[in-house]
Short mmCIF file of C-alpha atoms in Angstrom, two decimals:
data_model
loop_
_atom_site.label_atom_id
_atom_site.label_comp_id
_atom_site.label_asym_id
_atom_site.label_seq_id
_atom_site.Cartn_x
_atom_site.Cartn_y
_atom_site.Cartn_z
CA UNK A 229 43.00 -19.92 218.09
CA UNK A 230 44.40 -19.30 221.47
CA UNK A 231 41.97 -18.24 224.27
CA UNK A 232 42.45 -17.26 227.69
CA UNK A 233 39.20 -16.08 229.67
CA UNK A 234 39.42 -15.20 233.20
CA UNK A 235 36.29 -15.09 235.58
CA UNK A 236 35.69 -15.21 239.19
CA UNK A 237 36.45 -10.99 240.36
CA UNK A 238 34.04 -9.19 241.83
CA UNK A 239 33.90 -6.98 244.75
CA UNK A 240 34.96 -8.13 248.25
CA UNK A 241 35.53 -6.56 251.76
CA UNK A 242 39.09 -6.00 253.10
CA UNK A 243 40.52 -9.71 253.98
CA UNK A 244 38.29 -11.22 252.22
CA UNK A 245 38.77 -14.13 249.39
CA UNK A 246 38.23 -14.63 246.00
CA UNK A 247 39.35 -17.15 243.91
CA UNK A 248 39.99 -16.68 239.71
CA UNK A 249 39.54 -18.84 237.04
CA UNK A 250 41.03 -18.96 233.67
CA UNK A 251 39.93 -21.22 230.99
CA UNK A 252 42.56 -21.39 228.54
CA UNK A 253 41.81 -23.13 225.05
CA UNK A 254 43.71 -23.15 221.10
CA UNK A 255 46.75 -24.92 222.57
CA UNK A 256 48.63 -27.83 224.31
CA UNK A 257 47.79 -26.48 227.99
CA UNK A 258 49.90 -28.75 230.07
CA UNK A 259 53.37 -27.98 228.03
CA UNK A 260 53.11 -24.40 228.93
CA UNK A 261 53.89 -22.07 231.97
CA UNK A 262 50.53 -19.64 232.60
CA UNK A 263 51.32 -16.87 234.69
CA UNK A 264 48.85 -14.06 236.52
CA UNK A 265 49.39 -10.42 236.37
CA UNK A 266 47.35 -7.50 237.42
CA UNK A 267 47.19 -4.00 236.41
CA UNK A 268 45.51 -0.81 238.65
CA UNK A 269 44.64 2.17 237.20
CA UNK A 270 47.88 4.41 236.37
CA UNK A 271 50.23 1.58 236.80
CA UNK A 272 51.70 -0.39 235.11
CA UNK A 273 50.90 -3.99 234.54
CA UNK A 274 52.32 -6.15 237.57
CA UNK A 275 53.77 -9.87 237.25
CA UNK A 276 51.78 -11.53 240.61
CA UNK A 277 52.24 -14.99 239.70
CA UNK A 278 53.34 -18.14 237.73
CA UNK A 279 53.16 -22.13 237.61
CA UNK A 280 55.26 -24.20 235.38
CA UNK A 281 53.97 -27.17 233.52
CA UNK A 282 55.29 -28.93 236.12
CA UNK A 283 53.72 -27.57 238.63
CA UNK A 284 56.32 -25.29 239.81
CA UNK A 285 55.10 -22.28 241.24
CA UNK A 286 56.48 -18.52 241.65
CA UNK A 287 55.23 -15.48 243.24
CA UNK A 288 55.66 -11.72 243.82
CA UNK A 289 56.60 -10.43 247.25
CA UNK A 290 53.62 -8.19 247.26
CA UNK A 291 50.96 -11.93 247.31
CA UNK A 292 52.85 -14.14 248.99
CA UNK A 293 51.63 -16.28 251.42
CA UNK A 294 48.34 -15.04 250.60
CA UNK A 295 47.65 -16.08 247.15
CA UNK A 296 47.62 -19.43 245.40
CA UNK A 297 48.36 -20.28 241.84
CA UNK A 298 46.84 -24.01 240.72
CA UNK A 299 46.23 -25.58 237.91
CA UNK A 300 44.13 -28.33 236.18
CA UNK A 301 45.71 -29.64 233.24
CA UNK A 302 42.48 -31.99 232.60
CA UNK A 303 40.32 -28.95 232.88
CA UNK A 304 42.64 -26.54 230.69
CA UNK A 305 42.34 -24.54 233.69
CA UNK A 306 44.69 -22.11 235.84
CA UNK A 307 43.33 -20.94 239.51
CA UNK A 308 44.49 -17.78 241.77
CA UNK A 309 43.55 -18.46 245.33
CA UNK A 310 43.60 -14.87 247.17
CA UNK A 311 43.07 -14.41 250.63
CA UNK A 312 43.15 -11.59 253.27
CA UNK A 313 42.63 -9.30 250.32
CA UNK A 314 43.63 -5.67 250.75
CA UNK A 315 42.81 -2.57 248.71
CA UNK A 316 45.89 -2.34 246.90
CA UNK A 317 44.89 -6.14 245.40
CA UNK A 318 42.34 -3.62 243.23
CA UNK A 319 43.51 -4.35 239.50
CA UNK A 320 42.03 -6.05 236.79
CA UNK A 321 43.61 -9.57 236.96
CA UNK A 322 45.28 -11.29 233.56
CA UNK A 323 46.16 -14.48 232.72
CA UNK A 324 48.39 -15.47 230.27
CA UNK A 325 50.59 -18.08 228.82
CA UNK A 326 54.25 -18.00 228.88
CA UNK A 327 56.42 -18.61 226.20
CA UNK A 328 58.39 -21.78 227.89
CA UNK A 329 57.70 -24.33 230.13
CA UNK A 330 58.85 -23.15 233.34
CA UNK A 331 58.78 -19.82 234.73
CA UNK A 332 60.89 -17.13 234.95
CA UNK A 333 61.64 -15.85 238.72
CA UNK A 334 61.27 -11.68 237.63
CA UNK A 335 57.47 -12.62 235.90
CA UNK A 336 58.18 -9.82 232.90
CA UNK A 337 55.65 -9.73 231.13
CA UNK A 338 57.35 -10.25 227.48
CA UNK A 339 57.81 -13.26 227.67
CA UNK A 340 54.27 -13.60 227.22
CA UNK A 341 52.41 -14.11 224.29
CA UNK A 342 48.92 -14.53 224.77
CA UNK A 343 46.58 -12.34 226.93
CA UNK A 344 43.11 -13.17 228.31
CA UNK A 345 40.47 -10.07 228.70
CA UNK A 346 41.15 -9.86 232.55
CA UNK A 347 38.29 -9.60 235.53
CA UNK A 348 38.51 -7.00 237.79
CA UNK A 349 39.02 -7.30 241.77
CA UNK A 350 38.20 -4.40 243.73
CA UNK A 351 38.49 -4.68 247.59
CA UNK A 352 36.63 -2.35 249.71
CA UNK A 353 37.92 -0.99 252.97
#
């Protein structure tokens, strides 16, 4: 069965980091894209960031140059980096595993299929 389960959110002061984990299992990890989304309450869920099997990586205007996507492909493992957090960075953060092997640039979330349970950030001013 595929399983994605994030961990590493928390609470954290205004430009502070944080860095995610998600431990992905069920599946061939290294032939498949794993992207990171978020979702605050009363929005919808946001497309943050992506890396391709081969490493190729893809982010949303709103994180970049502040967070880092990573992966381990020995580990079955997918890291998000985040630094100089800001309030708006509250969400719960997802990962999930893309459909293909590279990434799509827009991050929309159908071409998803599987989900892990999320963490939650939240960033205090």
């Amino acid at each position: 069965e595929v399983q994605l389960v994030e961990s590493g959110g928390g609470l954290v002061q205004a430009g502070g980091s944080l860095r995610l984990s998600c431990t992905a299992s069920g599946f061939t990890f290294d032939d498949y894209a794993i992207g990171w989304f978020r979702q605050a309450p009363g929005k919808e869920r946001e497309g943050i960031s992506c890396i391709s099997s081969d490493g190729s990586t893809n982010y949303a205007d709103s994180v970049k140059g502040r967070f880092t996507i990573s992966r381990d492909n020995a580990k079955n493992m997918v890291y998000l980096s985040m630094n100089n957090l800001k309030p708006d960075d509250t969400a719960v953060y997802y990962c999930a595993v893309d459909a293909f092997r590279s990434c799509l640039a827009n991050l929309w979330i159908y071409e998803y299929d599987y989900w892990g349970q999320g963490t939650r950030v939240t960033v205090s001013s």
